[in-house]
Amino acid sequence: MIRAAVLAIVLQGALASGAYAQAQTQPEGVGYFAGRWHVVSRDPDGANPIEVSYAIEPTAGGAWLTGQAASKDGSLSSRDMWGRDPLTGELIRVIFDKSGTRGEVRSKGWEGDKLVLEGEARSKGGTVRVRETITRKGPQRFDAIWEAHRDGKWTPYAVEVVTRRT
């Protein structure tokens, strides 16, 4: 249950077509995500694959990106917003899924090809600390690992391979 809720949060990303270098400029730090993506998410042991279409495009004059994700089987549906906190400068991602779960994760920014976002997912069942670690594999692919903080340690619950569609 938590996997589905957090997965929906994970899958709501940023997409609007464009070249890798171009996408880096709008908005700063998350423009890479703009475009259309195919996501395959699995449990950490490789089981239970879920295929998701994810589209991200600029909104609000280009200061933000908005994403929409939906699984082929209809089990997952979410929306998200990517941008920069105007006060702290942090990259932020706010995710809403069809179950009513809302998540917000933040990052100081990219370190090479790695972006680590941490925050919370809130649902009817309570609040869970979550972390998404994105590793850019080039202009056409990134991998993401979603973790929940339980019993004093980070535990993976979803592993995603995300490929840009043309």
mmCIF file of C-alpha atoms in Angstrom:
data_model
loop_
_atom_site.group_PDB
_atom_site.id
_atom_site.type_symbol
_atom_site.label_atom_id
_atom_site.label_comp_id
_atom_site.label_asym_id
_atom_site.label_seq_id
_atom_site.Cartn_x
_atom_site.Cartn_y
_atom_site.Cartn_z
ATOM 1 C CA MET A 1 0.000 0.000 0.000
ATOM 2 C CA ILE A 2 2.781 2.442 0.874
ATOM 3 C CA ARG A 3 4.676 1.347 -2.249
ATOM 4 C CA ALA A 4 1.741 2.315 -4.467
ATOM 5 C CA ALA A 5 1.245 5.657 -2.739
ATOM 6 C CA VAL A 6 4.905 6.583 -2.810
ATOM 7 C CA LEU A 7 5.362 5.144 -6.285
ATOM 8 C CA ALA A 8 2.646 7.443 -7.526
ATOM 9 C CA ILE A 9 4.565 10.312 -5.975
ATOM 10 C CA VAL A 10 7.751 9.122 -7.618
ATOM 11 C CA LEU A 11 6.205 8.800 -11.012
ATOM 12 C CA GLN A 12 4.903 12.341 -11.161
ATOM 13 C CA GLY A 13 7.891 14.024 -12.720
ATOM 14 C CA ALA A 14 8.836 16.647 -15.215
ATOM 15 C CA LEU A 15 8.504 16.212 -18.988
ATOM 16 C CA ALA A 16 8.383 18.431 -22.051
ATOM 17 C CA SER A 17 10.222 17.456 -25.207
ATOM 18 C CA GLY A 18 13.536 19.037 -26.083
ATOM 19 C CA ALA A 19 17.222 18.377 -26.316
ATOM 20 C CA TYR A 20 19.180 17.541 -23.190
ATOM 21 C CA ALA A 21 21.247 20.732 -23.250
ATOM 22 C CA GLN A 22 18.222 22.949 -23.934
ATOM 23 C CA ALA A 23 16.184 21.362 -21.180
ATOM 24 C CA GLN A 24 18.829 22.250 -18.602
ATOM 25 C CA THR A 25 17.765 25.893 -18.655
ATOM 26 C CA GLN A 26 14.005 25.787 -17.894
ATOM 27 C CA PRO A 27 13.568 25.815 -14.990
ATOM 28 C CA GLU A 28 17.114 25.691 -13.710
ATOM 29 C CA GLY A 29 18.097 22.273 -12.383
ATOM 30 C CA VAL A 30 15.020 20.328 -13.494
ATOM 31 C CA GLY A 31 14.714 21.204 -17.187
ATOM 32 C CA TYR A 32 16.345 17.853 -18.000
ATOM 33 C CA PHE A 33 13.080 16.127 -17.056
ATOM 34 C CA ALA A 34 10.925 17.968 -19.583
ATOM 35 C CA GLY A 35 9.526 15.589 -22.185
ATOM 36 C CA ARG A 36 7.727 12.269 -22.498
ATOM 37 C CA TRP A 37 8.984 9.246 -20.595
ATOM 38 C CA HIS A 38 8.347 5.518 -20.279
ATOM 39 C CA VAL A 39 8.791 4.271 -16.707
ATOM 40 C CA VAL A 40 9.214 0.665 -15.601
ATOM 41 C CA SER A 41 8.993 0.444 -11.819
ATOM 42 C CA ARG A 42 9.720 -2.736 -9.883
ATOM 43 C CA ASP A 43 10.017 -3.868 -6.299
ATOM 44 C CA PRO A 44 13.655 -3.891 -5.100
ATOM 45 C CA ASP A 45 13.800 -7.659 -5.767
ATOM 46 C CA GLY A 46 12.809 -7.058 -9.415
ATOM 47 C CA ALA A 47 9.245 -8.343 -9.017
ATOM 48 C CA ASN A 48 5.901 -6.680 -9.789
ATOM 49 C CA PRO A 49 6.808 -4.468 -12.759
ATOM 50 C CA ILE A 50 4.480 -1.550 -13.449
ATOM 51 C CA GLU A 51 4.674 0.406 -16.727
ATOM 52 C CA VAL A 52 3.875 4.100 -16.575
ATOM 53 C CA SER A 53 3.647 6.892 -19.133
ATOM 54 C CA TYR A 54 4.951 10.158 -17.729
ATOM 55 C CA ALA A 55 4.792 13.550 -19.467
ATOM 56 C CA ILE A 56 6.356 16.755 -18.125
ATOM 57 C CA GLU A 57 6.054 20.245 -19.572
ATOM 58 C CA PRO A 58 6.769 23.853 -18.639
ATOM 59 C CA THR A 59 3.965 25.782 -16.960
ATOM 60 C CA ALA A 60 3.493 29.155 -15.249
ATOM 61 C CA GLY A 61 5.599 30.956 -17.836
ATOM 62 C CA GLY A 62 8.358 28.345 -17.654
ATOM 63 C CA ALA A 63 9.219 28.877 -13.992
ATOM 64 C CA TRP A 64 7.787 25.446 -13.109
ATOM 65 C CA LEU A 65 7.328 22.070 -14.736
ATOM 66 C CA THR A 66 4.146 20.066 -14.372
ATOM 67 C CA GLY A 67 3.971 16.325 -14.825
ATOM 68 C CA GLN A 68 1.265 13.752 -15.308
ATOM 69 C CA ALA A 69 1.769 10.005 -14.888
ATOM 70 C CA ALA A 70 -0.542 7.049 -15.468
ATOM 71 C CA SER A 71 0.087 3.316 -15.444
ATOM 72 C CA LYS A 72 -1.021 1.139 -18.346
ATOM 73 C CA ASP A 73 -3.212 -0.937 -16.021
ATOM 74 C CA GLY A 74 -4.865 2.121 -14.441
ATOM 75 C CA SER A 75 -3.617 1.313 -10.940
ATOM 76 C CA LEU A 76 -1.510 4.501 -10.689
ATOM 77 C CA SER A 77 -2.280 8.071 -11.595
ATOM 78 C CA SER A 78 -0.535 11.211 -10.350
ATOM 79 C CA ARG A 79 0.405 14.805 -11.038
ATOM 80 C CA ASP A 80 3.434 16.703 -9.883
ATOM 81 C CA MET A 81 5.190 20.051 -10.018
ATOM 82 C CA TRP A 82 8.938 20.631 -10.258
ATOM 83 C CA GLY A 83 10.701 23.916 -9.599
ATOM 84 C CA ARG A 84 12.857 25.954 -7.274
ATOM 85 C CA ASP A 85 11.917 27.270 -3.853
ATOM 86 C CA PRO A 86 12.245 31.038 -4.310
ATOM 87 C CA LEU A 87 13.562 31.550 -0.760
ATOM 88 C CA THR A 88 15.975 28.639 -0.234
ATOM 89 C CA GLY A 89 16.914 27.933 -3.862
ATOM 90 C CA GLU A 90 16.259 24.220 -3.297
ATOM 91 C CA LEU A 91 14.823 22.066 -6.064
ATOM 92 C CA ILE A 92 11.363 20.903 -5.052
ATOM 93 C CA ARG A 93 8.897 18.337 -6.300
ATOM 94 C CA VAL A 94 5.324 18.168 -5.055
ATOM 95 C CA ILE A 95 3.339 15.055 -5.990
ATOM 96 C CA PHE A 96 -0.371 14.236 -5.739
ATOM 97 C CA ASP A 97 -1.790 10.796 -6.523
ATOM 98 C CA LYS A 98 -5.261 9.379 -7.099
ATOM 99 C CA SER A 99 -5.435 7.907 -3.578
ATOM 100 C CA GLY A 100 -5.157 11.392 -2.066
ATOM 101 C CA THR A 101 -1.516 11.005 -1.030
ATOM 102 C CA ARG A 102 0.585 14.171 -1.222
ATOM 103 C CA GLY A 103 4.344 14.199 -1.154
ATOM 104 C CA GLU A 104 6.981 16.889 -1.166
ATOM 105 C CA VAL A 105 10.674 16.236 -1.656
ATOM 106 C CA ARG A 106 13.571 18.713 -1.836
ATOM 107 C CA SER A 107 17.198 18.802 -2.917
ATOM 108 C CA LYS A 108 20.090 21.230 -2.855
ATOM 109 C CA GLY A 109 20.694 20.218 -6.483
ATOM 110 C CA TRP A 110 22.591 17.928 -8.785
ATOM 111 C CA GLU A 111 25.944 16.495 -7.757
ATOM 112 C CA GLY A 112 27.340 15.390 -11.085
ATOM 113 C CA ASP A 113 24.696 13.056 -12.512
ATOM 114 C CA LYS A 114 22.993 12.376 -9.175
ATOM 115 C CA LEU A 115 20.017 14.182 -7.665
ATOM 116 C CA VAL A 116 18.808 13.195 -4.184
ATOM 117 C CA LEU A 117 15.411 14.511 -3.065
ATOM 118 C CA GLU A 118 14.147 13.962 0.493
ATOM 119 C CA GLY A 119 10.883 14.815 2.185
ATOM 120 C CA GLU A 120 7.550 13.355 3.244
ATOM 121 C CA ALA A 121 4.580 11.521 1.819
ATOM 122 C CA ARG A 122 1.287 12.090 3.631
ATOM 123 C CA SER A 123 -1.700 9.780 3.307
ATOM 124 C CA LYS A 124 -4.686 8.649 5.341
ATOM 125 C CA GLY A 125 -2.314 6.195 7.029
ATOM 126 C CA GLY A 126 0.063 8.911 8.263
ATOM 127 C CA THR A 127 3.332 10.503 7.259
ATOM 128 C CA VAL A 128 6.369 8.661 5.918
ATOM 129 C CA ARG A 129 9.827 10.126 5.247
ATOM 130 C CA VAL A 130 10.809 9.349 1.653
ATOM 131 C CA ARG A 131 13.866 9.757 -0.507
ATOM 132 C CA GLU A 132 14.235 9.601 -4.285
ATOM 133 C CA THR A 133 17.724 9.152 -5.724
ATOM 134 C CA ILE A 134 17.889 9.916 -9.449
ATOM 135 C CA THR A 135 20.937 8.922 -11.482
ATOM 136 C CA ARG A 136 21.147 10.448 -14.958
ATOM 137 C CA LYS A 137 22.396 7.880 -17.480
ATOM 138 C CA GLY A 138 22.482 10.351 -20.376
ATOM 139 C CA PRO A 139 19.984 12.541 -22.229
ATOM 140 C CA GLN A 140 17.589 9.644 -22.882
ATOM 141 C CA ARG A 141 17.518 7.756 -19.575
ATOM 142 C CA PHE A 142 17.647 8.022 -15.811
ATOM 143 C CA ASP A 143 17.237 5.531 -12.990
ATOM 144 C CA ALA A 144 15.406 6.300 -9.744
ATOM 145 C CA ILE A 145 15.330 4.509 -6.417
ATOM 146 C CA TRP A 146 12.557 5.340 -3.941
ATOM 147 C CA GLU A 147 13.136 4.655 -0.251
ATOM 148 C CA ALA A 148 11.112 5.023 2.943
ATOM 149 C CA HIS A 149 12.698 5.741 6.318
ATOM 150 C CA ARG A 150 11.612 2.989 8.726
ATOM 151 C CA ASP A 151 13.054 1.744 11.979
ATOM 152 C CA GLY A 152 15.928 4.210 11.741
ATOM 153 C CA LYS A 153 17.099 3.223 8.246
ATOM 154 C CA TRP A 154 16.318 3.872 4.597
ATOM 155 C CA THR A 155 14.604 0.929 2.886
ATOM 156 C CA PRO A 156 14.065 0.805 -0.895
ATOM 157 C CA TYR A 157 10.514 0.170 -2.071
ATOM 158 C CA ALA A 158 10.641 0.980 -5.809
ATOM 159 C CA VAL A 159 13.365 0.846 -8.451
ATOM 160 C CA GLU A 160 12.628 2.646 -11.720
ATOM 161 C CA VAL A 161 14.186 2.724 -15.174
ATOM 162 C CA VAL A 162 12.968 5.809 -17.032
ATOM 163 C CA THR A 163 13.514 6.159 -20.794
ATOM 164 C CA ARG A 164 12.747 9.233 -22.893
ATOM 165 C CA ARG A 165 10.220 8.754 -25.661
ATOM 166 C CA THR A 166 10.609 10.640 -28.920
#
